[in-house]
mmCIF file of C-alpha atoms and ligand atoms in Angstrom:
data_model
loop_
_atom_site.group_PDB
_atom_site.id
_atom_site.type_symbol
_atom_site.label_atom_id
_atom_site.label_comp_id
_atom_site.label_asym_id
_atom_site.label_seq_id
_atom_site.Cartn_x
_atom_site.Cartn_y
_atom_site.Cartn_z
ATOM 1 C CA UNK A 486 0.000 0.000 0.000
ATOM 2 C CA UNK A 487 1.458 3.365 -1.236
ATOM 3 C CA UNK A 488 -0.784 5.623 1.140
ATOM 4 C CA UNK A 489 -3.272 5.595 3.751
ATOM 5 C CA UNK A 490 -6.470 4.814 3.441
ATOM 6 C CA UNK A 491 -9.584 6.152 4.987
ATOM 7 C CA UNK A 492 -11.914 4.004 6.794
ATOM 8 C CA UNK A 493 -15.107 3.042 4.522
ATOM 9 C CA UNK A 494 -17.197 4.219 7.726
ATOM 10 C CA UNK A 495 -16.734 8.033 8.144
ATOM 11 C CA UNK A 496 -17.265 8.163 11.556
ATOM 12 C CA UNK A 497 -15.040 4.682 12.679
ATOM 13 C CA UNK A 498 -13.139 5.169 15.673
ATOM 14 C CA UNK A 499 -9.733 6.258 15.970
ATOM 15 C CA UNK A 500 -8.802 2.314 16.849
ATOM 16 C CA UNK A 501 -10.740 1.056 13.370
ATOM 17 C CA UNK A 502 -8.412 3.391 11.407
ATOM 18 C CA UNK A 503 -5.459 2.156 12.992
ATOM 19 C CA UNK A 504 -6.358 -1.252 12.489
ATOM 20 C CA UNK A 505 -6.700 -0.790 8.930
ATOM 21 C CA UNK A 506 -3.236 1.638 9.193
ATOM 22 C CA UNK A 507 -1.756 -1.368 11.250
ATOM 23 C CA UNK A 508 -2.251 -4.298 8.453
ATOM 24 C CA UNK A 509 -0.130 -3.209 5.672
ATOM 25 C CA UNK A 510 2.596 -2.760 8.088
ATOM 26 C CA UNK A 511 2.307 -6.417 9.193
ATOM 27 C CA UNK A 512 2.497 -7.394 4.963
ATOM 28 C CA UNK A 513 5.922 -5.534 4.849
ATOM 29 C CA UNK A 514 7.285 -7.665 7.646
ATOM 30 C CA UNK A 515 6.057 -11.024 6.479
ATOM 31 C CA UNK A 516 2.364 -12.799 7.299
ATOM 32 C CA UNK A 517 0.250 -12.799 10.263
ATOM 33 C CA UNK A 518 -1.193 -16.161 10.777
ATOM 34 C CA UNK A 519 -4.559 -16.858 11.749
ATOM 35 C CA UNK A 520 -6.699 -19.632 13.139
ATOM 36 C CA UNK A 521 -11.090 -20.019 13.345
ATOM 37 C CA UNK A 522 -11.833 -20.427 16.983
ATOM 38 C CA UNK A 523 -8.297 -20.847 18.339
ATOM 39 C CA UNK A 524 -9.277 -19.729 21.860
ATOM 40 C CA UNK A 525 -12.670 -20.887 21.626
ATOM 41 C CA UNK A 526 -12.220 -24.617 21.505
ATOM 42 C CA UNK A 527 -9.919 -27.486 20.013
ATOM 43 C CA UNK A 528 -9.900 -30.518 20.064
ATOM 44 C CA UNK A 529 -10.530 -32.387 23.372
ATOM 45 C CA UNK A 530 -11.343 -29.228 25.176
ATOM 46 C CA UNK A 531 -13.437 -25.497 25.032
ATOM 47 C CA UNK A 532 -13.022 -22.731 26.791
ATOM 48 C CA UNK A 533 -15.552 -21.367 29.638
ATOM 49 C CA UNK A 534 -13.746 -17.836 28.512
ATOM 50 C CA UNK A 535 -10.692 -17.522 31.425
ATOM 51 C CA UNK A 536 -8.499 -20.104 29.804
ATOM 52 C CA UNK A 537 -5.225 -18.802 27.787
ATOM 53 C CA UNK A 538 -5.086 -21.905 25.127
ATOM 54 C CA UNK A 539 -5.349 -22.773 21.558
ATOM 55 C CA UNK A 540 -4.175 -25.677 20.124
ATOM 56 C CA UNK A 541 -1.539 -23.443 18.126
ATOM 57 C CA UNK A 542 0.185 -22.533 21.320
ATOM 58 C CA UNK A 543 -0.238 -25.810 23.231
ATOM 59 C CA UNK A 544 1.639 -26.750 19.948
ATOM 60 C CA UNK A 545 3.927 -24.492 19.758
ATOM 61 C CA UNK A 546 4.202 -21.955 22.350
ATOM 62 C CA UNK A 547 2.624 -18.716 21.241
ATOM 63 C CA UNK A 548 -0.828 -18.141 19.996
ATOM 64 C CA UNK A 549 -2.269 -16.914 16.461
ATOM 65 C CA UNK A 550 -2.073 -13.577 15.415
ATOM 66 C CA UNK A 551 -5.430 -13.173 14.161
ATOM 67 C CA UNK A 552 -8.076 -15.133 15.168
ATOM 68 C CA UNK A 553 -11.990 -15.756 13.949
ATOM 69 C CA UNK A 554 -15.254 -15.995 15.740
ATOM 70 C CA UNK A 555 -18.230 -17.061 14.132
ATOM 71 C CA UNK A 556 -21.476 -14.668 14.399
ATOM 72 C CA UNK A 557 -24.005 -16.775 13.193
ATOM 73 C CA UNK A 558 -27.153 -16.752 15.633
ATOM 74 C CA UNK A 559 -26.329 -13.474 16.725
ATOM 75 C CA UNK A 560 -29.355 -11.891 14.809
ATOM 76 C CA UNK A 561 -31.871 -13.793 16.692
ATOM 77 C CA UNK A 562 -30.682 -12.982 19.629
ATOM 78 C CA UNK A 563 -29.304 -16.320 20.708
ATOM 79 C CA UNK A 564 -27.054 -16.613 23.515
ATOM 80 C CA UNK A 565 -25.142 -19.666 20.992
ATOM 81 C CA UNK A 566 -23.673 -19.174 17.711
ATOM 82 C CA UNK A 567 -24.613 -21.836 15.512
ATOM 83 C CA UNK A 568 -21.344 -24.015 16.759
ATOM 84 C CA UNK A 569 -22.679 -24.106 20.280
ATOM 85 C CA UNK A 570 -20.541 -21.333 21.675
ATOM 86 C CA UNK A 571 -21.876 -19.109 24.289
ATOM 87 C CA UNK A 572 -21.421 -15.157 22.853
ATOM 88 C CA UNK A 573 -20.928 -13.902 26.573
ATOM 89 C CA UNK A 574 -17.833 -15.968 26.340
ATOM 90 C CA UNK A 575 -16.624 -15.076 22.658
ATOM 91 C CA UNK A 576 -17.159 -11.784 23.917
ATOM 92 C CA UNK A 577 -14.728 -12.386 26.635
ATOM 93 C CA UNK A 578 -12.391 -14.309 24.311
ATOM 94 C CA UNK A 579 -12.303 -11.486 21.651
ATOM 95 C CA UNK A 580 -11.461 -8.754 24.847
ATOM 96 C CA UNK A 581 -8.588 -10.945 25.684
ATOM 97 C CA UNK A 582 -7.113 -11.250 21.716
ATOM 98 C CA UNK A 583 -7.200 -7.505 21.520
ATOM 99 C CA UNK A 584 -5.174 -7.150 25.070
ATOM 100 C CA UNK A 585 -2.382 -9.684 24.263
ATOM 101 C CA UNK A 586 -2.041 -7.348 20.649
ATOM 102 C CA UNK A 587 -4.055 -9.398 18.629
ATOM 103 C CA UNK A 588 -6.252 -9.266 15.553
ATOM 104 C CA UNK A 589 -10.287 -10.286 15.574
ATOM 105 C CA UNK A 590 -12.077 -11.301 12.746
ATOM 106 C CA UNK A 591 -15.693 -12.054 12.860
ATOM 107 C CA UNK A 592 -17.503 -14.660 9.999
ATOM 108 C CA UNK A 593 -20.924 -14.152 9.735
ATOM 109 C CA UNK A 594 -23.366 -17.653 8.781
ATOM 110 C CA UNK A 595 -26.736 -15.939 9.588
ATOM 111 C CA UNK A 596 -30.270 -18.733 9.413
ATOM 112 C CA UNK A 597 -32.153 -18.665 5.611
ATOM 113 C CA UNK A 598 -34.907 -15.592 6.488
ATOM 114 C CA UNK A 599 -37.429 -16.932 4.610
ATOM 115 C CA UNK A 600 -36.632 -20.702 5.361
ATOM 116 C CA UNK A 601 -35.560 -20.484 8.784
ATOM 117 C CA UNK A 602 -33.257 -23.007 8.073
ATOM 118 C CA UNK A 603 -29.370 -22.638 8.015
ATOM 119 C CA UNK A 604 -27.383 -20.163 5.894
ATOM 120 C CA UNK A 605 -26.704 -23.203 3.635
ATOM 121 C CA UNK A 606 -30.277 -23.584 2.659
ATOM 122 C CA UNK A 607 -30.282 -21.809 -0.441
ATOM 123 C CA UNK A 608 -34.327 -20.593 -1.006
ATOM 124 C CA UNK A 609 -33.665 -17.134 -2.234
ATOM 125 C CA UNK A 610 -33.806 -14.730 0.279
ATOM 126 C CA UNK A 611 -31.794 -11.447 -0.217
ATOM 127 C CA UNK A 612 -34.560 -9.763 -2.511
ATOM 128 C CA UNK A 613 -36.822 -9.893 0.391
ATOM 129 C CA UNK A 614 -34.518 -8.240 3.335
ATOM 130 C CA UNK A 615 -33.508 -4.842 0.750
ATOM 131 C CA UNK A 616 -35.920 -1.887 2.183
ATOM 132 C CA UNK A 617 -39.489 -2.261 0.453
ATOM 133 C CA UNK A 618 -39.037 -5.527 0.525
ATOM 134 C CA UNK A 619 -41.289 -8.130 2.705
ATOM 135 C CA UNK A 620 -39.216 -8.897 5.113
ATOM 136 C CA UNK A 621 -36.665 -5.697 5.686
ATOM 137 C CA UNK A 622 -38.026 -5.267 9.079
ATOM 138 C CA UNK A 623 -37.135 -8.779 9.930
ATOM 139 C CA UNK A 624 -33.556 -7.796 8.806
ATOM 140 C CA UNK A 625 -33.617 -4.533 10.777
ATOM 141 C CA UNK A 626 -34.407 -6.887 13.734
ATOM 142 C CA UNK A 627 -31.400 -9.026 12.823
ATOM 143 C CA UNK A 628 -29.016 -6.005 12.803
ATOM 144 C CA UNK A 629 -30.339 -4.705 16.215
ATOM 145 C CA UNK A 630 -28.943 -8.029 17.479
ATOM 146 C CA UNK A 631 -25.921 -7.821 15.656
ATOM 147 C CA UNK A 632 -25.210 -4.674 16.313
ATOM 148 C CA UNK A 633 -25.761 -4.837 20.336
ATOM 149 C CA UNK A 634 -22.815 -7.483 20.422
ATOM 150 C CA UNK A 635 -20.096 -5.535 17.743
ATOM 151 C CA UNK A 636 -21.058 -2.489 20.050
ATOM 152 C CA UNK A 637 -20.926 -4.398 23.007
ATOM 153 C CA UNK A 638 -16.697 -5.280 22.382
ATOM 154 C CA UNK A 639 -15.097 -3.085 24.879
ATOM 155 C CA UNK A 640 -11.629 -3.161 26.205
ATOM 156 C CA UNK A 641 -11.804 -2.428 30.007
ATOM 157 C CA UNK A 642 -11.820 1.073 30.003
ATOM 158 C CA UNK A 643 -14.633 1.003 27.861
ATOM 159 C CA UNK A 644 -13.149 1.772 24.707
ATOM 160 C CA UNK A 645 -14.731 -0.579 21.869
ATOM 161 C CA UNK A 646 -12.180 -3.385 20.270
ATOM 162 C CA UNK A 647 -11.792 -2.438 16.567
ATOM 163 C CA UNK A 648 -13.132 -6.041 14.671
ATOM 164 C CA UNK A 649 -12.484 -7.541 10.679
ATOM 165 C CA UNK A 650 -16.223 -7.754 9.835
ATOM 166 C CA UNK A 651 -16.132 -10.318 6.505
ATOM 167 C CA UNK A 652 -20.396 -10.595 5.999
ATOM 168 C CA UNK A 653 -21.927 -12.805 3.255
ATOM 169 C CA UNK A 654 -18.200 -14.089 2.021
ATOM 170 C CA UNK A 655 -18.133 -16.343 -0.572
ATOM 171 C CA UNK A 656 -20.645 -15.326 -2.409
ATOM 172 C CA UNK A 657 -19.263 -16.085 -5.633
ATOM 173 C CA UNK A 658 -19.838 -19.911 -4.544
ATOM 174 C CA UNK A 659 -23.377 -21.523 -4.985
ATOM 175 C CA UNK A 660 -23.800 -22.790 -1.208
ATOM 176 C CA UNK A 661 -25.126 -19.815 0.612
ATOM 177 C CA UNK A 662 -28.215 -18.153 0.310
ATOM 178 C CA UNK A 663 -26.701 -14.946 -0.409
ATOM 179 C CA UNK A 664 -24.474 -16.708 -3.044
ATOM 180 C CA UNK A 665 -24.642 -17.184 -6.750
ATOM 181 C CA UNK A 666 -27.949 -18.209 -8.422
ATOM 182 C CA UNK A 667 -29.673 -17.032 -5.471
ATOM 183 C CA UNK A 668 -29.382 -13.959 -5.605
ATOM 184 C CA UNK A 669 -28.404 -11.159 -8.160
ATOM 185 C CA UNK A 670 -25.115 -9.219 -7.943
ATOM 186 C CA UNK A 671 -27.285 -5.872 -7.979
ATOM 187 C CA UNK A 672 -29.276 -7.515 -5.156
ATOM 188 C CA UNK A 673 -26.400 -8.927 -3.490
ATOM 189 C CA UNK A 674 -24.743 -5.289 -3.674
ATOM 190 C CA UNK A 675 -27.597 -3.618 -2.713
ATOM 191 C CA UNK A 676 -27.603 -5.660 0.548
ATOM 192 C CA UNK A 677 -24.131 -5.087 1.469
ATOM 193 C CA UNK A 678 -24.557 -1.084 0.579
ATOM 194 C CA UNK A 679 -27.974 -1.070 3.325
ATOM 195 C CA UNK A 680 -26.070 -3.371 5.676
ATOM 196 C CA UNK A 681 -23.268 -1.343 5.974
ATOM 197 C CA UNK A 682 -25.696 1.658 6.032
ATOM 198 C CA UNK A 683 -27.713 0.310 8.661
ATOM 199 C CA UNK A 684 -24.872 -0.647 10.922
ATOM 200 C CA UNK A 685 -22.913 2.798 10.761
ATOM 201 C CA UNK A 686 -25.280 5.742 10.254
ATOM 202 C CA UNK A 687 -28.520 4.203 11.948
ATOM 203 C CA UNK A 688 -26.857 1.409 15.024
ATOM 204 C CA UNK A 689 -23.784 4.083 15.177
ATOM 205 C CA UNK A 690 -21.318 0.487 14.915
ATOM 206 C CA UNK A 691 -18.067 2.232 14.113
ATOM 207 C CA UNK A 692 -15.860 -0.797 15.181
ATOM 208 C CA UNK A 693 -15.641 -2.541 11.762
ATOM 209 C CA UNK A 694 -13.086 -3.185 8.710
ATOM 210 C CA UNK A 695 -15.535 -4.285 6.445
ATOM 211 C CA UNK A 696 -13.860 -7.051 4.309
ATOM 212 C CA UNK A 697 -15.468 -8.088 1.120
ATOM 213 C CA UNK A 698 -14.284 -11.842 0.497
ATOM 214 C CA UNK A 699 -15.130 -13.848 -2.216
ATOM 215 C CA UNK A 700 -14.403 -17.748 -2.874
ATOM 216 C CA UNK A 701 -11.602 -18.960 -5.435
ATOM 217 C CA UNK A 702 -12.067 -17.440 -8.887
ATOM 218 C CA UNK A 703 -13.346 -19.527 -11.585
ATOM 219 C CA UNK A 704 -13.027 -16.872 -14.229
ATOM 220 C CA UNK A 705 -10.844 -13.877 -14.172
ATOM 221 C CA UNK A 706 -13.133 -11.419 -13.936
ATOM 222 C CA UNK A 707 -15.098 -12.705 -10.927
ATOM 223 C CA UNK A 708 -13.799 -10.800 -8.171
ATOM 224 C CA UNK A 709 -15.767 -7.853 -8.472
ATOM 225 C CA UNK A 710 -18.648 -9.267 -10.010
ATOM 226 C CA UNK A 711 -20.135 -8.578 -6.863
ATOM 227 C CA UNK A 712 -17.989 -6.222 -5.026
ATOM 228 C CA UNK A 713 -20.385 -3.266 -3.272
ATOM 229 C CA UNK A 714 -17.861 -0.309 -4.143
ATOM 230 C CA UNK A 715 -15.104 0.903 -2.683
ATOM 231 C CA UNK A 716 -17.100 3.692 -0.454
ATOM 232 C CA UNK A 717 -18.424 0.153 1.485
ATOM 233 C CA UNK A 718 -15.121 -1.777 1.980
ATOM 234 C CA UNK A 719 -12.095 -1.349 3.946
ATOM 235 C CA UNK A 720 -9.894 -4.282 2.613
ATOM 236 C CA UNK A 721 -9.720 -7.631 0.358
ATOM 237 C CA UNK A 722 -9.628 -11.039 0.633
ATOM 238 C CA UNK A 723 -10.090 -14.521 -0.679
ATOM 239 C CA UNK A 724 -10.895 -17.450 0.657
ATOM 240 C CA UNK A 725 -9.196 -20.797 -0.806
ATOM 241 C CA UNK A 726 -9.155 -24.394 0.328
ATOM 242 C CA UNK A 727 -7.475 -27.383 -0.806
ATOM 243 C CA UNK A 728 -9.993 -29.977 -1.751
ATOM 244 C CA UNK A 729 -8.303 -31.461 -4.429
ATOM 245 C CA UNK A 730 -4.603 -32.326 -5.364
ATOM 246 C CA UNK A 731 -1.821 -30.011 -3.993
ATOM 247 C CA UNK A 732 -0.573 -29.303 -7.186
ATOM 248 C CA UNK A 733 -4.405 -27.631 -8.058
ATOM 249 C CA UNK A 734 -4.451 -25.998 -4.638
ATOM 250 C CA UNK A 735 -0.997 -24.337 -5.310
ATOM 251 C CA UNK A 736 -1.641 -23.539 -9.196
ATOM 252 C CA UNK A 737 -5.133 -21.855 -7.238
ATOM 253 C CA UNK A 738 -3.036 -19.722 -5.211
ATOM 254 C CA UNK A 739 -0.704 -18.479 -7.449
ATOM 255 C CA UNK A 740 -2.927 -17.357 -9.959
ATOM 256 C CA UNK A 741 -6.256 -16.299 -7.123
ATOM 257 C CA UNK A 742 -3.411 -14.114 -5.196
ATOM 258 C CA UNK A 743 -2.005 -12.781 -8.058
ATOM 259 C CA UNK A 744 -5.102 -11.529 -8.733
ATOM 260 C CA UNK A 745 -6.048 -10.431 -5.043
ATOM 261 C CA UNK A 746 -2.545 -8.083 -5.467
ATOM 262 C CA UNK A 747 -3.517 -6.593 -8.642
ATOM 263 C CA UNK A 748 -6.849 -5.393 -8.007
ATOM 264 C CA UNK A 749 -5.756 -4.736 -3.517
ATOM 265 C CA UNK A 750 -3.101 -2.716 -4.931
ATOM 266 C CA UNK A 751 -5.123 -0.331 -7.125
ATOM 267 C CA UNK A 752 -7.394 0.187 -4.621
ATOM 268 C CA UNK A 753 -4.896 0.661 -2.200
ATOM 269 C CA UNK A 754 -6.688 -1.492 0.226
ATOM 270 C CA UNK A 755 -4.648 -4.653 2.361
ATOM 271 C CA UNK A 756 -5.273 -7.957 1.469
ATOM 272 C CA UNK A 757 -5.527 -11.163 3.201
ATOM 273 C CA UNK A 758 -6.182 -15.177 2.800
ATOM 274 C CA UNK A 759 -9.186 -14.665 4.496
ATOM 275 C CA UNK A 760 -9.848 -18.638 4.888
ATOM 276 C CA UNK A 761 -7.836 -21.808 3.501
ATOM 277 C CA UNK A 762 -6.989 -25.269 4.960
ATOM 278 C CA UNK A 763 -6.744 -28.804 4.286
ATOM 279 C CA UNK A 764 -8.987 -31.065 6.322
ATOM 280 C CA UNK A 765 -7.911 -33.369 8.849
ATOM 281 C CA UNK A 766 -3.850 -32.086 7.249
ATOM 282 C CA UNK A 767 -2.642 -35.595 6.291
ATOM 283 C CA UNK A 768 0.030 -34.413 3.869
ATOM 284 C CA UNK A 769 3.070 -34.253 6.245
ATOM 285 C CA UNK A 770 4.780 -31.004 4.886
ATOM 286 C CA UNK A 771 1.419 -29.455 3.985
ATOM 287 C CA UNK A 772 2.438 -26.125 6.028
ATOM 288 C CA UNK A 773 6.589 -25.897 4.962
ATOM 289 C CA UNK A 774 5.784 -27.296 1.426
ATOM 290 C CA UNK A 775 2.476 -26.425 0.181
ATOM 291 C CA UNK A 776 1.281 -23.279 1.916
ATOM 292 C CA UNK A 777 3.921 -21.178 2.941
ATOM 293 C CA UNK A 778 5.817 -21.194 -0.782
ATOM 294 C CA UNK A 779 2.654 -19.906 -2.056
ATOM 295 C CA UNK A 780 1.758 -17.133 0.936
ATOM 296 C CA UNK A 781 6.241 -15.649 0.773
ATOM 297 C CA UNK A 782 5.525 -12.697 -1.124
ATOM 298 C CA UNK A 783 2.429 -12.382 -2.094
ATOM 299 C CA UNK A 784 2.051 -9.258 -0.075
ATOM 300 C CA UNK A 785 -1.310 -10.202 2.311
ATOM 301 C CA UNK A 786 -1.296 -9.380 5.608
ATOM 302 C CA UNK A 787 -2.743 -12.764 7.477
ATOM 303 C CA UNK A 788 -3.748 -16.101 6.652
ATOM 304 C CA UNK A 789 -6.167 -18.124 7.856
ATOM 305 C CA UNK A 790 -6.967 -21.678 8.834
ATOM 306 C CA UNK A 791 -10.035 -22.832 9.359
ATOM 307 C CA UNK A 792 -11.751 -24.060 12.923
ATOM 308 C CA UNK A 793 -10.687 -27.217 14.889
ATOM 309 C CA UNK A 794 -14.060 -28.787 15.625
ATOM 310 C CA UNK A 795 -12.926 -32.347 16.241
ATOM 311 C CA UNK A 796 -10.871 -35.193 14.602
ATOM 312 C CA UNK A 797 -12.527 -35.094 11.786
ATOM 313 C CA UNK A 798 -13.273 -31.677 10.740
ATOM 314 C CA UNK A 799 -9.882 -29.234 12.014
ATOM 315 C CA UNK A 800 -7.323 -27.353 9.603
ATOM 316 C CA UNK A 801 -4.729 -26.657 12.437
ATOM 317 C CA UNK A 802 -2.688 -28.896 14.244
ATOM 318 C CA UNK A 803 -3.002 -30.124 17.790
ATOM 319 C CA UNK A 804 -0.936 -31.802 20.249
ATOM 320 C CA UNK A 805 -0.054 -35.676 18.841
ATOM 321 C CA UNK A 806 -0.997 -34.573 15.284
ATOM 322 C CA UNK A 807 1.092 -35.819 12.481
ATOM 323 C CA UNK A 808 2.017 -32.406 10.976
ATOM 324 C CA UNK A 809 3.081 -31.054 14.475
ATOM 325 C CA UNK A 810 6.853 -31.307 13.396
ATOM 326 C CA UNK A 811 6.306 -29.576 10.126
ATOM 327 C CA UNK A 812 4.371 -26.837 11.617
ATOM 328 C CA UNK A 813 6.885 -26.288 14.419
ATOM 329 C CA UNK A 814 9.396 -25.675 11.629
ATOM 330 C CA UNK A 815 6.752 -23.480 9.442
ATOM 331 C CA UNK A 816 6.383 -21.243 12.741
ATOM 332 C CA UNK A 817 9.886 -20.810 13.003
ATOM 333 C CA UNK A 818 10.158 -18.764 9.855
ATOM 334 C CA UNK A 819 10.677 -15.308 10.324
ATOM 335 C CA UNK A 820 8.035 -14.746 7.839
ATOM 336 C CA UNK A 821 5.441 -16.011 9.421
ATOM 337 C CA UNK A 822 3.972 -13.682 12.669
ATOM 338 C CA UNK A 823 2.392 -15.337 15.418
ATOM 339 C CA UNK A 824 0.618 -13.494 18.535
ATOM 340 C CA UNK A 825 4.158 -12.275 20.093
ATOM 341 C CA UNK A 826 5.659 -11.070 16.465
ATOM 342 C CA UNK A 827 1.968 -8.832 15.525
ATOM 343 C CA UNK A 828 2.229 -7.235 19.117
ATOM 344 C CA UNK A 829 4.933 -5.376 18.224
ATOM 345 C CA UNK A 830 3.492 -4.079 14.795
ATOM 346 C CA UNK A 831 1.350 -1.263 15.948
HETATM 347 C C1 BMA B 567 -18.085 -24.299 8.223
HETATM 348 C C2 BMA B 567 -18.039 -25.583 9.006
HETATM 349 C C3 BMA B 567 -19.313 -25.649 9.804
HETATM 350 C C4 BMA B 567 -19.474 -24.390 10.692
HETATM 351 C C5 BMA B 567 -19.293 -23.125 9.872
HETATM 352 C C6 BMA B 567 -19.279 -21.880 10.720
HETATM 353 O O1 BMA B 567 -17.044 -24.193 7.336
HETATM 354 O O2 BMA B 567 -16.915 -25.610 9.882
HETATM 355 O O3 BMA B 567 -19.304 -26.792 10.599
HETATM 356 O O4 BMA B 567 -20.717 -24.375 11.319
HETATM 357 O O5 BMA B 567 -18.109 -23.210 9.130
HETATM 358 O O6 BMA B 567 -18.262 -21.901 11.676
#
């Protein structure tokens, strides 16, 4: 990034600006790495909100840089997001990141509206949350919910904990409501431009970096297909997973943050790998090998793996884990900032 850039929300706090300020100055020194849920839970254990774990550090001594809570269930007013944690104890979780120096980012996998079922039940929905439309008081609802909790993140002298907000990502992908085919871009746009709206000029939320995050590109030109403009976004990224071969995944990642550069750098905005893993990591080098040849360089700020729900489903490793070696060595790169390296970026 040549200059500074503004906040998308006028009136964000001094703290949201130097969030945004603070990521490009974490690309120059290498990557922050990030992990879903690290604090929240791992595997064989979850945190009532006054333990100081993560898998990462039992691994490997220090914690993730940036780290991921999931919002979904928020709008209704639940007091569980849709992966059974309680919200008074992300709350609690997200207060500690930001003291130790840390980075929040908050996913958001809101319930169908018109289905009631979950956010992967694709009945199209977005036309009928956009003012006029049948069910934008039902929305409004939603974002009074929201809102109360991204309000609610306070340090302990009261002063509200600046947050990555990354709503309705990978909506270039088919599985969400708010995703292609269910949607159109101009509706899908729309609802981003009265979300962000709502949140800042009517809920007076001025915590966020809104970060508009899209799924690996099938075509070149997809990136911005439904990108809201640059008056509702604070910074880029992509989200990529290996589901296939390694040699795909990395030929992905060249090209998809290639791309991400390109289009960051015009807009002067920071960039990240908003989401990527391998399940279950059975490729022994996966982190030394795969990921990290493809991440030296490419000028984003963070990285990060998804959540470690249990043996099965987890992208980071944990303590008996065959790719604890490897990643022991990946963390050891100067390259790659954990929780102790970002504290010092300010
Ligand atoms: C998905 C899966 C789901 C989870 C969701 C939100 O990728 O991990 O099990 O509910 O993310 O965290």
């Amino acid at each position: 990034m040549l200059e500074k850039r503004t906040t998308a929300d006028p009136k964000a706090h001094k703290r949201t600006q130097a969030l945004l300020d603070r990521l490009p100055k974490i690309a120059k020194k290498g990557y922050a790495f990030g992990h879903q849920e690290a604090l929240t839970y791992g595997i064989g254990w979850k945190n009532s909100g006054s333990q100081n774990k993560s898998d990462i550090k039992t691994v490997c001594g220090d914690h993730p840089a940036v780290v991921g809570f999931e919002l979904g269930n928020i709008e209704k007013g639940s007091s569980h997001s849709i992966d059974s944690v309680s919200f008074k104890t992300m709350r609690k979780l997200i207060r500690t990141i930001h003291k130790k120096g840390g980075i929040v980012t908050l996913s958001w996998h809101p319930d169908n509206p018109v289905s009631k079922k979950d956010a992967w039940d694709t009945t199209p929905a977005v036309a009928s949350l956009l003012k006029n439309g049948p069910l934008s008081s039902v929305y409004r609802d939603w974002l009074l919910n929201l809102a109360a909790f991204l309000r609610g993140l306070k340090d302990k002298k009261g002063k509200r904990i600046p947050v990555i907000f990354r709503p309705f990502h990978e909506m270039n992908g088919g599985w969400f409501w708010w995703g292609k085919g269910h949607c159109s871009p101009q509706a899908f746009i729309q609802l981003w431009r009265e979300t962000f709206q709502l949140l800042t000029t009517d809920l007076k939320v001025h915590n966020l970096i809104y970060c508009y995050s899209p799924n690996l590109l099938v075509r070149k030109n997809d990136f911005l297909k439904y990108y809201p403009g640059d008056a509702y976004v604070d910074m880029l990224g992509i989200d990529i997973y290996q589901h296939f071969t390694t040699a795909l995944f990395k030929r992905h990642l060249k090209k998809d943050l290639k791309l991400l550069r390109d289009i960051a750098e015009e807009k002067n905005m920071p960039y990240a790998l908003t989401e990527t893993g391998l399940e279950k990591i059975k490729k022994k080098d996966w982190f030394t090998n795969v990921l990290h040849p493809a991440l030296v360089g490419s000028g984003i700020c963070y990285v990060l793996v998804w959540r470690n729900d249990s043996p099965g489903h987890h992208y980071a490793p944990y303590p008996g884990h065959s790719v604890v070696p490897d990643f022991t060595e990946y963390v050891s790169n100067d390259k790659v900032l954990l929780l102790k390296a970002v504290r010092e970026i300010k």
